Short mmCIF file of C-alpha atoms and ligand atoms in Angstrom, two decimals:
data_model
loop_
_atom_site.label_atom_id
_atom_site.label_comp_id
_atom_site.label_asym_id
_atom_site.label_seq_id
_atom_site.Cartn_x
_atom_site.Cartn_y
_atom_site.Cartn_z
CA UNK F 272 179.70 31.14 78.28
CA UNK F 273 179.53 33.04 81.58
CA UNK F 274 179.59 36.73 80.70
CA UNK F 275 179.82 39.82 82.89
CA UNK F 276 177.99 42.69 81.20
CA UNK F 277 178.70 46.33 82.05
CA UNK F 278 176.55 49.32 81.06
CA UNK F 279 177.20 52.99 81.89
CA UNK F 280 176.07 54.95 78.82
CA UNK F 281 173.70 57.36 80.54
CA UNK F 282 172.54 57.69 84.16
CA UNK F 283 172.37 54.03 85.14
CA UNK F 284 175.40 52.13 86.38
CA UNK F 285 174.68 48.49 85.65
CA UNK F 286 176.35 45.08 85.80
CA UNK F 287 174.92 41.64 85.12
CA UNK F 288 176.03 38.04 84.94
CA UNK F 289 174.39 36.06 82.12
CA UNK F 290 174.97 32.42 81.16
CA UNK F 291 174.90 31.42 77.46
CA UNK F 292 173.04 34.57 76.48
CA UNK F 293 169.84 33.17 78.00
CA UNK F 294 169.97 32.83 81.77
CA UNK F 295 170.26 35.94 83.92
CA UNK F 296 172.12 35.08 87.14
CA UNK F 297 172.08 38.71 88.31
CA UNK F 298 171.05 42.08 86.88
CA UNK F 299 172.05 45.00 89.11
CA UNK F 300 171.10 48.56 88.16
CA UNK F 301 172.05 51.60 90.18
CA UNK F 302 169.96 54.55 88.99
CA UNK F 303 171.31 58.07 89.39
CA UNK F 304 167.88 59.64 88.83
CA UNK F 305 167.82 61.23 92.33
CA UNK F 306 171.09 62.98 91.52
CA UNK F 307 169.73 64.50 88.30
CA UNK F 308 166.08 65.05 89.26
CA UNK F 309 166.49 68.62 90.49
CA UNK F 310 167.95 69.55 87.07
CA UNK F 311 165.07 67.88 85.18
CA UNK F 312 167.55 65.93 83.04
CA UNK F 313 170.92 64.18 83.06
CA UNK F 314 173.95 66.39 83.79
CA UNK F 315 176.78 64.60 81.92
CA UNK F 316 179.64 65.67 84.21
CA UNK F 317 177.77 64.58 87.35
CA UNK F 318 176.82 61.31 85.66
CA UNK F 319 180.38 60.27 84.85
CA UNK F 320 181.60 61.15 88.34
CA UNK F 321 178.84 59.06 89.88
CA UNK F 322 179.65 56.12 87.60
CA UNK F 323 183.23 56.21 88.90
CA UNK F 324 181.97 55.94 92.48
CA UNK F 325 179.44 53.18 91.86
CA UNK F 326 180.84 50.93 89.14
CA UNK F 327 182.97 48.68 91.37
CA UNK F 328 180.29 48.24 94.08
CA UNK F 329 177.72 47.46 91.35
CA UNK F 330 179.98 44.82 89.74
CA UNK F 331 180.75 43.32 93.17
CA UNK F 332 177.01 43.15 93.89
CA UNK F 333 176.29 41.52 90.50
CA UNK F 334 178.94 38.83 91.13
CA UNK F 335 177.64 38.32 94.68
CA UNK F 336 174.01 37.92 93.60
CA UNK F 337 175.07 35.50 90.84
CA UNK F 338 177.17 33.59 93.39
CA UNK F 339 180.18 33.54 91.10
CA UNK F 340 183.69 34.87 91.59
CA UNK F 341 185.45 37.08 89.06
CA UNK F 342 187.73 34.11 88.33
CA UNK F 343 184.74 32.19 86.92
CA UNK F 344 183.76 34.94 84.46
CA UNK F 345 184.72 33.82 80.95
CA UNK F 346 184.25 37.08 78.99
CA UNK F 347 183.30 40.73 79.34
CA UNK F 348 180.68 42.63 77.37
CA UNK F 349 180.56 46.39 77.69
CA UNK F 350 178.60 49.26 76.16
CA UNK F 351 180.79 51.10 73.70
CA UNK F 352 178.18 53.67 72.53
CA UNK F 353 176.05 55.53 71.70
CA UNK F 354 175.57 57.66 74.80
CA UNK F 355 177.40 60.15 76.99
CA UNK F 356 181.06 59.74 76.16
CA UNK F 357 182.37 60.47 79.67
CA UNK F 358 179.95 57.98 81.18
CA UNK F 359 180.68 55.24 78.64
CA UNK F 360 184.42 55.61 79.23
CA UNK F 361 183.99 54.68 82.90
CA UNK F 362 182.42 51.28 82.12
CA UNK F 363 184.75 50.74 79.20
CA UNK F 364 187.91 51.40 81.22
CA UNK F 365 186.83 49.04 83.99
CA UNK F 366 185.91 46.32 81.47
CA UNK F 367 189.24 46.66 79.67
CA UNK F 368 191.16 46.47 82.95
CA UNK F 369 189.28 43.38 84.10
CA UNK F 370 189.70 41.65 80.73
CA UNK F 371 193.41 42.49 80.69
CA UNK F 372 194.09 41.33 84.25
CA UNK F 373 191.96 38.17 83.98
CA UNK F 374 193.15 37.46 80.40
CA UNK F 375 189.62 36.89 79.15
CA UNK F 376 187.92 38.09 75.94
CA UNK F 377 186.47 41.58 75.79
CA UNK F 378 183.61 42.63 73.53
CA UNK F 379 182.23 46.14 72.90
CA UNK F 380 178.48 46.33 72.39
CA UNK F 381 176.29 48.90 70.64
CA UNK F 382 173.73 50.01 73.22
CA UNK F 383 170.89 50.05 70.65
CA UNK F 384 171.65 46.48 69.57
CA UNK F 385 171.71 45.62 73.27
CA UNK F 386 168.16 46.93 73.74
CA UNK F 387 166.97 44.62 70.94
CA UNK F 388 168.91 41.66 72.39
CA UNK F 389 166.95 42.04 75.67
CA UNK F 390 164.01 40.27 74.06
CA UNK F 391 166.06 37.04 73.97
CA UNK F 392 165.98 36.96 77.76
CA UNK F 393 162.23 36.43 77.75
CA UNK F 394 160.30 33.17 77.62
CA UNK F 395 158.96 33.57 74.11
CA UNK F 396 161.52 34.78 71.61
CA UNK F 397 160.80 36.11 68.12
CA UNK F 398 162.12 34.45 64.97
CA UNK F 399 164.03 36.48 62.39
CA UNK F 400 163.35 38.71 60.58
CA UNK F 401 161.34 41.03 62.81
CA UNK F 402 160.70 44.74 63.10
CA UNK F 403 161.96 46.43 66.28
CA UNK F 404 160.87 49.75 67.70
CA UNK F 405 163.64 51.16 69.86
CA UNK F 406 162.17 53.87 71.94
CA UNK F 407 164.22 55.47 74.70
CA UNK F 408 165.47 58.79 76.06
CA UNK F 409 167.87 59.23 73.17
CA UNK F 410 166.38 57.11 70.36
CA UNK F 411 163.16 56.57 68.51
CA UNK F 412 163.75 54.32 65.54
CA UNK F 413 162.29 51.34 63.78
CA UNK F 414 164.59 48.69 62.35
CA UNK F 415 164.33 45.57 60.28
CA UNK F 416 166.28 42.99 62.29
CA UNK F 417 167.58 40.08 60.17
CA UNK F 418 169.73 38.70 62.97
CA UNK F 419 171.15 40.04 66.24
CA UNK F 420 173.43 42.89 65.26
CA UNK F 421 172.08 43.10 61.68
CA UNK F 422 169.78 46.13 61.88
CA UNK F 423 168.50 48.23 58.97
CA UNK F 424 166.86 51.56 59.82
CA UNK F 425 163.29 51.90 58.57
CA UNK F 426 162.15 55.07 60.35
CA UNK F 427 163.77 57.57 62.66
CA UNK F 428 162.90 60.70 64.55
CA UNK F 429 163.47 64.01 62.82
CA UNK F 430 163.84 65.84 66.15
CA UNK F 431 163.15 64.65 69.72
CA UNK F 432 163.03 61.05 70.88
CA UNK F 433 159.76 59.84 72.44
CA UNK F 434 161.47 59.61 75.85
CA UNK F 435 162.45 63.27 75.52
CA UNK F 436 158.83 64.14 74.74
CA UNK F 437 157.92 62.54 78.08
CA UNK F 438 160.84 64.03 80.01
CA UNK F 439 160.46 67.57 78.63
CA UNK F 440 156.71 67.60 79.28
CA UNK F 441 157.30 66.54 82.89
CA UNK F 442 159.90 69.25 83.25
CA UNK F 443 157.50 71.86 81.82
CA UNK F 444 154.85 70.72 84.29
CA UNK F 445 157.31 70.46 87.18
CA UNK F 446 156.11 66.96 88.10
CA UNK F 447 159.41 65.10 88.43
CA UNK F 448 162.10 63.10 86.67
CA UNK F 449 162.35 60.75 84.79
CA UNK F 450 159.24 62.13 83.14
CA UNK F 451 158.09 58.92 81.46
CA UNK F 452 157.76 57.06 84.74
CA UNK F 453 155.86 59.92 86.43
CA UNK F 454 153.53 60.50 83.46
CA UNK F 455 152.81 56.78 83.15
CA UNK F 456 151.74 56.70 86.82
CA UNK F 457 149.58 59.85 86.82
CA UNK F 458 148.02 59.17 83.38
CA UNK F 459 146.53 55.88 84.63
CA UNK F 460 143.81 57.92 86.38
CA UNK F 461 143.21 60.16 83.35
CA UNK F 462 140.99 60.26 80.28
CA UNK F 463 143.03 59.92 77.04
CA UNK F 464 140.20 61.55 75.07
CA UNK F 465 140.29 64.79 77.12
CA UNK F 466 142.41 66.76 74.62
CA UNK F 467 143.48 65.97 71.05
CA UNK F 468 147.24 66.58 70.75
CA UNK F 469 148.76 66.58 67.23
CA UNK F 470 150.02 63.34 65.67
CA UNK F 471 152.90 64.41 63.40
CA UNK F 472 153.82 63.04 59.96
CA UNK F 473 150.96 60.59 59.42
CA UNK F 474 151.69 57.97 56.78
CA UNK F 475 155.49 58.41 57.08
CA UNK F 476 157.82 55.92 58.73
CA UNK F 477 159.68 58.83 60.36
CA UNK F 478 158.74 60.38 63.69
CA UNK F 479 158.58 63.94 64.99
CA UNK F 480 157.76 64.91 68.56
CA UNK F 481 158.77 68.57 68.80
CA UNK F 482 155.35 69.84 67.66
CA UNK F 483 153.67 67.82 70.38
CA UNK F 484 155.84 69.43 73.02
CA UNK F 485 155.13 72.92 71.62
CA UNK F 486 151.44 72.15 71.57
CA UNK F 487 151.56 71.32 75.30
CA UNK F 488 153.53 74.49 75.96
CA UNK F 489 150.95 76.63 74.10
CA UNK F 490 148.08 74.93 75.89
CA UNK F 491 149.62 75.67 79.30
CA UNK F 492 150.27 79.29 78.33
CA UNK F 493 146.70 79.77 77.15
CA UNK F 494 145.38 78.12 80.28
CA UNK F 495 147.63 80.30 82.42
CA UNK F 496 149.37 77.62 84.51
CA UNK F 497 149.78 73.96 85.31
CA UNK F 498 146.59 72.00 86.09
CA UNK F 499 146.31 69.76 89.13
CA UNK F 500 144.42 66.63 90.20
CA UNK F 501 141.97 65.16 87.73
CA UNK F 502 142.69 67.75 85.05
CA UNK F 503 146.43 67.02 85.20
CA UNK F 504 145.75 63.28 84.88
CA UNK F 505 143.48 63.89 81.87
CA UNK F 506 146.04 66.14 80.21
CA UNK F 507 148.84 63.60 80.72
CA UNK F 508 146.71 60.68 79.56
CA UNK F 509 145.94 62.65 76.37
CA UNK F 510 149.60 63.56 75.85
CA UNK F 511 150.70 59.96 76.42
CA UNK F 512 148.01 58.74 74.04
CA UNK F 513 149.36 60.95 71.25
CA UNK F 514 152.82 59.40 71.73
CA UNK F 515 151.45 55.86 71.92
CA UNK F 516 149.29 56.38 68.80
CA UNK F 517 152.23 57.59 66.73
CA UNK F 518 154.60 54.86 67.91
CA UNK F 519 151.99 52.20 67.22
CA UNK F 520 150.92 53.49 63.79
CA UNK F 521 154.45 53.90 62.45
CA UNK F 522 155.77 50.62 63.82
CA UNK F 523 152.89 48.66 62.33
CA UNK F 524 153.38 50.53 59.05
CA UNK F 525 157.07 49.55 59.13
CA UNK F 526 156.15 45.90 59.75
CA UNK F 527 153.65 45.98 56.90
CA UNK F 528 156.17 47.59 54.54
CA UNK F 529 158.62 44.71 55.19
CA UNK F 530 155.96 42.02 55.22
CA UNK F 531 156.96 40.73 58.68
CA UNK F 532 154.52 39.54 61.33
CA UNK F 533 156.71 39.82 64.44
CA UNK F 534 157.28 43.10 66.21
CA UNK F 535 159.60 43.79 69.16
CA UNK F 536 159.38 46.90 71.32
CA UNK F 537 162.35 47.81 73.48
CA UNK F 538 164.10 50.72 75.22
CA UNK F 539 163.02 52.68 78.29
CA UNK F 540 159.74 54.00 76.87
CA UNK F 541 158.68 50.39 76.15
CA UNK F 542 158.18 50.18 79.92
CA UNK F 543 155.15 52.47 79.47
CA UNK F 544 152.02 50.62 80.55
CA UNK F 545 149.68 52.29 78.05
CA UNK F 546 152.07 51.69 75.15
CA UNK F 547 152.35 48.01 76.06
CA UNK F 548 148.57 47.73 76.29
CA UNK F 549 148.04 49.45 72.91
CA UNK F 550 150.61 47.26 71.13
CA UNK F 551 149.22 44.06 72.63
CA UNK F 552 145.63 45.03 71.76
CA UNK F 553 146.36 46.09 68.20
CA UNK F 554 148.71 43.14 67.67
CA UNK F 555 146.06 40.59 68.55
CA UNK F 556 143.48 42.40 66.37
CA UNK F 557 145.81 42.25 63.38
CA UNK F 558 147.21 38.79 64.09
CA UNK F 559 150.74 40.09 64.71
CA UNK F 560 153.19 38.63 67.22
CA UNK F 561 154.15 41.35 69.68
CA UNK F 562 157.20 40.87 71.92
CA UNK F 563 157.89 43.28 74.77
CA UNK F 564 160.49 42.45 77.43
CA UNK F 565 159.51 43.02 81.08
CA UNK F 566 160.00 46.65 82.16
CA UNK F 567 163.33 45.95 83.95
CA UNK F 568 164.79 44.68 80.68
CA UNK F 569 163.38 47.64 78.69
CA UNK F 570 165.13 50.36 80.69
CA UNK F 571 168.93 50.46 80.66
CA UNK F 572 170.53 47.32 82.08
CA UNK F 573 173.65 45.23 81.60
CA UNK F 574 171.97 41.85 81.03
CA UNK F 575 171.04 42.98 77.51
CA UNK F 576 174.68 43.97 76.92
CA UNK F 577 175.86 40.50 78.00
CA UNK F 578 173.42 38.85 75.56
CA UNK F 579 174.69 40.92 72.66
CA UNK F 580 178.30 40.23 73.69
CA UNK F 581 177.60 36.47 73.71
CA UNK F 582 176.33 36.78 70.12
CA UNK F 583 179.42 38.70 68.93
CA UNK F 584 181.84 36.42 70.79
CA UNK F 585 180.19 33.29 69.37
CA UNK F 586 180.91 34.73 65.90
CA UNK F 587 184.57 35.16 66.83
CA UNK F 588 184.72 38.84 67.64
CA UNK F 589 187.39 39.90 70.14
CA UNK F 590 188.23 43.48 71.09
CA UNK F 591 191.53 44.73 72.43
CA UNK F 592 192.53 47.39 74.92
CA UNK F 593 192.34 49.91 72.08
CA UNK F 594 188.53 49.54 72.07
CA UNK F 595 187.10 53.06 71.98
CA UNK F 596 183.84 54.69 72.98
CA UNK F 597 181.53 56.48 70.52
CA UNK F 598 178.80 58.98 71.36
CA UNK F 599 176.65 58.68 68.24
CA UNK F 600 175.55 55.51 66.53
CA UNK F 601 177.13 54.95 63.11
CA UNK F 602 173.68 53.74 61.99
CA UNK F 603 172.14 57.06 63.02
O1 KG4 O 973 166.52 53.10 77.56
P1 KG4 O 973 166.56 54.11 78.66
O2 KG4 O 973 166.54 53.59 80.07
O3 KG4 O 973 167.81 55.04 78.51
C1 KG4 O 973 168.24 55.49 77.26
O4 KG4 O 973 168.95 54.73 76.57
O5 KG4 O 973 167.82 56.63 76.90
O6 KG4 O 973 165.33 55.10 78.43
C2 KG4 O 973 165.11 56.19 79.28
C3 KG4 O 973 163.82 56.86 78.85
C4 KG4 O 973 163.53 58.17 79.60
O7 KG4 O 973 163.17 59.16 78.67
C5 KG4 O 973 162.34 57.78 80.49
O8 KG4 O 973 161.47 58.88 80.75
C6 KG4 O 973 161.66 56.73 79.65
O9 KG4 O 973 162.70 55.99 79.08
N1 KG4 O 973 160.79 55.84 80.44
C7 KG4 O 973 159.47 55.79 80.29
C8 KG4 O 973 158.98 54.87 81.25
N2 KG4 O 973 160.05 54.39 81.96
C9 KG4 O 973 161.16 55.00 81.43
N3 KG4 O 973 158.66 56.45 79.43
C10 KG4 O 973 157.34 56.19 79.52
N4 KG4 O 973 156.79 55.34 80.43
C11 KG4 O 973 157.57 54.66 81.30
N5 KG4 O 973 157.03 53.82 82.19
ZN1 ZN O 974 168.96 52.79 76.57
#
């Protein structure tokens, strides 16, 4: 099936054309990060207005790059939630209109399930069941995945998501937005053993990142300002290491508790180079199969939404024009 995927749940306006849930013909992402960078985070009202301006050009570009016309599209997949409600409604309204006018099936997709589905666009795909770590700006959770769309929560964050821990640290340090991308870049030159940040809730499947953030805040206050150069790189490498350690330990614990040997990492933070390196290294030591999509499929995109839509549609799901957005995931 030739599916047009649409994603607008946060600050990326995205459209993609995917054939049979496997072949990406185009994957266009317009990032609003420049618009939000001076605020150090996403401003919901600005985000939805920008989605309105960019959604049609982004869809047109996706069709153009895929060399298909809208008449050839056989179904629409669109993010229904969780995310910023005003932003989601933009993509959802456009998808509904297109489906109605073209008389083709429409399918709402859970953004979290979409992140997991991204792994099926890679060369080597995992077999079910597997454990997935979904680690993004809004979510840090581990799931047991029995099939696409059948996710059982194993561990979740009690406070901030890992992406927030990156973004809030970058904001505190005044080094740019989105924080994860900036920290990843600067930390490459740093020494992860420079400072020992706390690793919260050892032995539990749940996560907590607020103490880590406070610990950085206290360190900066004691030091009397933001370090620069080599010291900044060392500090960031140490901070990033604390996040990577916790994500790794708890995900492997989750896999062990379910007796599965395949682990998938997805969501924006899975683009982090150190995290990828740590998972690959530890995975090969322990004989686990680690699957991490390429960075462009980890951060928000519409190709992953099209894959998940293909799965739902193949099982007979069809949504109508009454399809509604939701801001929080029913699964937490
Ligand atoms: O999945 P995503 O694009 O959007 C949400 O659904 O939230 O994730 C965005 C998050 C942001 O917190 C961003 O700082 C983080 O992913 N991120 C990274 C990297 N690239 C994006 N964090 C660490 N290292 C990266 N390279
Ligand atoms: Zn996301």
